[in-house]
Amino acid sequence: MIRKEEVYKIGRIGKPHGVKGEVTFHFVDDVFDRVDADFLILSVDDILVPFYMEEYRFRTDETALVKFCDIDTQEQARELTHCDVFFLRSMTDDDSDEGLSWAQITGFSLLNAATGKTVGTIRSVDDSTLNILFEIETPDGNDILVPAHEELIEQVDGEKRQIVVRLPEGLLEL
């Protein structure tokens, strides 16, 4: 059984494409192409299930058309619509902490360098604007945004799944 800690989210399945079982795959990390993966992991009814790929081809820098094995009709493909797509952390191509993608750090703990205390868990990274933000869930269940600027990041530990940041003064009091 695949556990959530073993994977990270790389995208989401969109609509079926054509009538032969192809689906549109919207991705934020093309790791599946860089490491020549045979399968992707889909969350089907909150269960992580590997789906082997027959073939895929890129439409844009963020979209691919994927044909999974044993998914041969438009109806079968439609059942996969809106499934989140994950990739095994153990299969990533870069073991160095500097090579981690934004998608890979989801689930990491964020620590305050000044206090050594955990600020929270990184739920996602908002890179839709020039100012990239960590979306953090605090231990008490609140959501906060923390700048993800490289000058603030002091240490990244992929093994411990932690990022140490020097937070601007007063940020946590907002």
CSV table of C-alpha atoms in Angstrom, one decimal:
chain,number,residue,atom,x,y,z
A,1,MET,CA,0.0,0.0,0.0
A,2,ILE,CA,1.3,3.4,-0.9
A,3,ARG,CA,1.3,6.0,1.9
A,4,LYS,CA,0.8,9.8,1.6
A,5,GLU,CA,4.3,10.4,3.1
A,6,GLU,CA,5.9,8.4,0.2
A,7,VAL,CA,4.5,10.7,-2.5
A,8,TYR,CA,4.0,14.3,-3.5
A,9,LYS,CA,1.4,15.8,-5.7
A,10,ILE,CA,2.5,16.7,-9.3
A,11,GLY,CA,-0.8,17.5,-10.9
A,12,ARG,CA,-4.4,16.6,-11.7
A,13,ILE,CA,-6.3,14.7,-14.4
A,14,GLY,CA,-8.5,16.8,-16.6
A,15,LYS,CA,-11.1,15.8,-19.2
A,16,PRO,CA,-10.9,12.7,-21.4
A,17,HIS,CA,-9.3,13.4,-24.8
A,18,GLY,CA,-10.9,11.5,-27.7
A,19,VAL,CA,-12.7,8.2,-27.5
A,20,LYS,CA,-9.8,5.7,-26.9
A,21,GLY,CA,-9.2,6.4,-23.2
A,22,GLU,CA,-6.7,9.3,-23.3
A,23,VAL,CA,-6.9,11.9,-20.6
A,24,THR,CA,-5.6,15.4,-20.2
A,25,PHE,CA,-3.0,15.7,-17.4
A,26,HIS,CA,-2.3,19.1,-15.9
A,27,PHE,CA,1.1,19.0,-14.1
A,28,VAL,CA,3.2,21.3,-12.0
A,29,ASP,CA,6.3,19.0,-12.0
A,30,ASP,CA,7.5,17.1,-15.1
A,31,VAL,CA,9.5,14.6,-13.0
A,32,PHE,CA,7.6,11.7,-14.7
A,33,ASP,CA,9.3,12.6,-17.9
A,34,ARG,CA,12.7,13.4,-16.5
A,35,VAL,CA,13.1,10.0,-14.8
A,36,ASP,CA,11.3,8.0,-17.5
A,37,ALA,CA,8.6,6.7,-15.1
A,38,ASP,CA,6.4,3.7,-16.1
A,39,PHE,CA,3.5,4.8,-13.9
A,40,LEU,CA,1.8,7.6,-12.1
A,41,ILE,CA,-0.1,7.4,-8.8
A,42,LEU,CA,-3.7,8.6,-8.8
A,43,SER,CA,-5.9,9.3,-5.8
A,44,VAL,CA,-9.1,7.3,-6.5
A,45,ASP,CA,-11.6,7.6,-3.7
A,46,ASP,CA,-8.7,8.7,-1.4
A,47,ILE,CA,-6.7,5.5,-2.1
A,48,LEU,CA,-3.4,5.9,-3.9
A,49,VAL,CA,-3.4,3.6,-6.9
A,50,PRO,CA,-0.6,3.2,-9.5
A,51,PHE,CA,-1.7,3.5,-13.1
A,52,TYR,CA,0.8,2.3,-15.8
A,53,MET,CA,1.2,4.6,-18.8
A,54,GLU,CA,1.1,3.2,-22.3
A,55,GLU,CA,2.2,6.5,-23.7
A,56,TYR,CA,2.1,10.3,-23.2
A,57,ARG,CA,2.8,13.3,-25.3
A,58,PHE,CA,3.1,17.0,-24.3
A,59,ARG,CA,0.6,19.5,-25.4
A,60,THR,CA,2.0,22.5,-23.6
A,61,ASP,CA,4.6,23.1,-20.9
A,62,GLU,CA,2.0,22.3,-18.3
A,63,THR,CA,-0.3,19.8,-20.0
A,64,ALA,CA,0.2,16.3,-21.4
A,65,LEU,CA,-2.1,13.7,-23.0
A,66,VAL,CA,-1.8,10.4,-21.2
A,67,LYS,CA,-3.0,6.9,-22.2
A,68,PHE,CA,-3.1,4.5,-19.3
A,69,CYS,CA,-3.0,0.7,-19.7
A,70,ASP,CA,-6.4,-0.9,-19.5
A,71,ILE,CA,-8.2,2.5,-19.9
A,72,ASP,CA,-9.6,2.1,-23.4
A,73,THR,CA,-12.8,4.0,-23.6
A,74,GLN,CA,-14.0,7.5,-23.0
A,75,GLU,CA,-16.2,6.3,-20.2
A,76,GLN,CA,-13.3,4.7,-18.4
A,77,ALA,CA,-11.2,7.8,-18.8
A,78,ARG,CA,-14.1,10.0,-17.5
A,79,GLU,CA,-13.9,8.1,-14.2
A,80,LEU,CA,-10.4,9.5,-13.7
A,81,THR,CA,-11.4,13.1,-14.2
A,82,HIS,CA,-10.3,15.4,-11.4
A,83,CYS,CA,-8.1,12.7,-9.7
A,84,ASP,CA,-5.0,14.2,-8.1
A,85,VAL,CA,-1.8,12.7,-9.5
A,86,PHE,CA,1.2,11.9,-7.3
A,87,PHE,CA,4.8,10.7,-7.8
A,88,LEU,CA,6.9,8.6,-5.5
A,89,ARG,CA,9.6,10.6,-3.6
A,90,SER,CA,12.0,7.7,-3.9
A,91,MET,CA,11.9,7.9,-7.7
A,92,THR,CA,13.0,11.5,-8.0
A,93,ASP,CA,16.1,12.2,-10.0
A,94,ASP,CA,17.8,14.6,-7.7
A,95,ASP,CA,18.8,13.7,-4.1
A,96,SER,CA,20.3,17.0,-3.3
A,97,ASP,CA,18.3,19.4,-1.2
A,98,GLU,CA,19.0,22.3,-3.7
A,99,GLY,CA,17.3,20.3,-6.5
A,100,LEU,CA,13.9,19.9,-4.8
A,101,SER,CA,11.0,21.3,-6.8
A,102,TRP,CA,8.2,23.4,-5.2
A,103,ALA,CA,5.9,20.3,-5.6
A,104,GLN,CA,8.4,18.1,-3.7
A,105,ILE,CA,8.4,20.2,-0.5
A,106,THR,CA,4.7,19.9,0.1
A,107,GLY,CA,4.4,18.3,3.5
A,108,PHE,CA,7.7,19.6,4.8
A,109,SER,CA,7.8,21.3,8.2
A,110,LEU,CA,8.7,25.0,8.3
A,111,LEU,CA,10.9,26.0,11.2
A,112,ASN,CA,11.6,29.5,12.5
A,113,ALA,CA,15.4,30.0,12.5
A,114,ALA,CA,15.2,32.6,15.3
A,115,THR,CA,13.3,30.3,17.7
A,116,GLY,CA,13.9,26.8,16.4
A,117,LYS,CA,10.1,26.2,16.7
A,118,THR,CA,7.9,24.7,14.0
A,119,VAL,CA,5.8,27.3,12.3
A,120,GLY,CA,3.7,24.6,10.6
A,121,THR,CA,3.4,22.3,7.6
A,122,ILE,CA,3.7,23.4,4.0
A,123,ARG,CA,0.4,22.6,2.3
A,124,SER,CA,1.3,24.1,-1.0
A,125,VAL,CA,3.4,26.7,-2.7
A,126,ASP,CA,1.8,29.7,-4.5
A,127,ASP,CA,4.0,30.6,-7.4
A,128,SER,CA,1.4,32.3,-9.4
A,129,THR,CA,3.0,35.7,-8.8
A,130,LEU,CA,6.5,37.1,-8.7
A,131,ASN,CA,6.4,36.8,-4.9
A,132,ILE,CA,6.3,33.1,-4.1
A,133,LEU,CA,4.6,32.1,-0.9
A,134,PHE,CA,4.5,29.0,1.3
A,135,GLU,CA,0.9,28.2,2.3
A,136,ILE,CA,1.4,26.9,5.8
A,137,GLU,CA,-1.0,25.1,8.1
A,138,THR,CA,0.0,25.9,11.7
A,139,PRO,CA,-0.2,23.4,14.5
A,140,ASP,CA,-3.4,25.0,15.8
A,141,GLY,CA,-5.1,24.6,12.4
A,142,ASN,CA,-4.8,28.1,11.1
A,143,ASP,CA,-3.6,29.0,7.5
A,144,ILE,CA,-0.8,31.5,7.0
A,145,LEU,CA,1.3,32.7,4.1
A,146,VAL,CA,5.1,32.9,4.4
A,147,PRO,CA,7.4,34.4,1.8
A,148,ALA,CA,9.5,31.7,0.1
A,149,HIS,CA,12.3,34.1,-1.0
A,150,GLU,CA,15.7,32.4,-1.2
A,151,GLU,CA,17.3,35.0,1.0
A,152,LEU,CA,15.0,33.9,3.9
A,153,ILE,CA,15.6,30.2,3.5
A,154,GLU,CA,18.6,29.2,5.6
A,155,GLN,CA,18.5,25.4,5.3
A,156,VAL,CA,16.6,22.7,3.5
A,157,ASP,CA,16.8,19.2,4.9
A,158,GLY,CA,15.2,16.7,2.5
A,159,GLU,CA,15.9,13.8,4.7
A,160,LYS,CA,14.2,15.3,7.8
A,161,ARG,CA,11.6,17.0,5.5
A,162,GLN,CA,12.3,20.4,7.1
A,163,ILE,CA,13.0,23.9,5.8
A,164,VAL,CA,14.5,26.5,8.2
A,165,VAL,CA,13.6,30.1,7.4
A,166,ARG,CA,14.5,33.5,8.9
A,167,LEU,CA,11.0,35.1,9.2
A,168,PRO,CA,10.6,38.8,8.9
A,169,GLU,CA,10.0,40.3,12.3
A,170,GLY,CA,6.3,40.4,13.3
A,171,LEU,CA,5.1,38.2,10.4
A,172,LEU,CA,3.6,35.6,12.7
A,173,GLU,CA,1.7,38.2,14.7
A,174,LEU,CA,-0.3,39.4,11.7
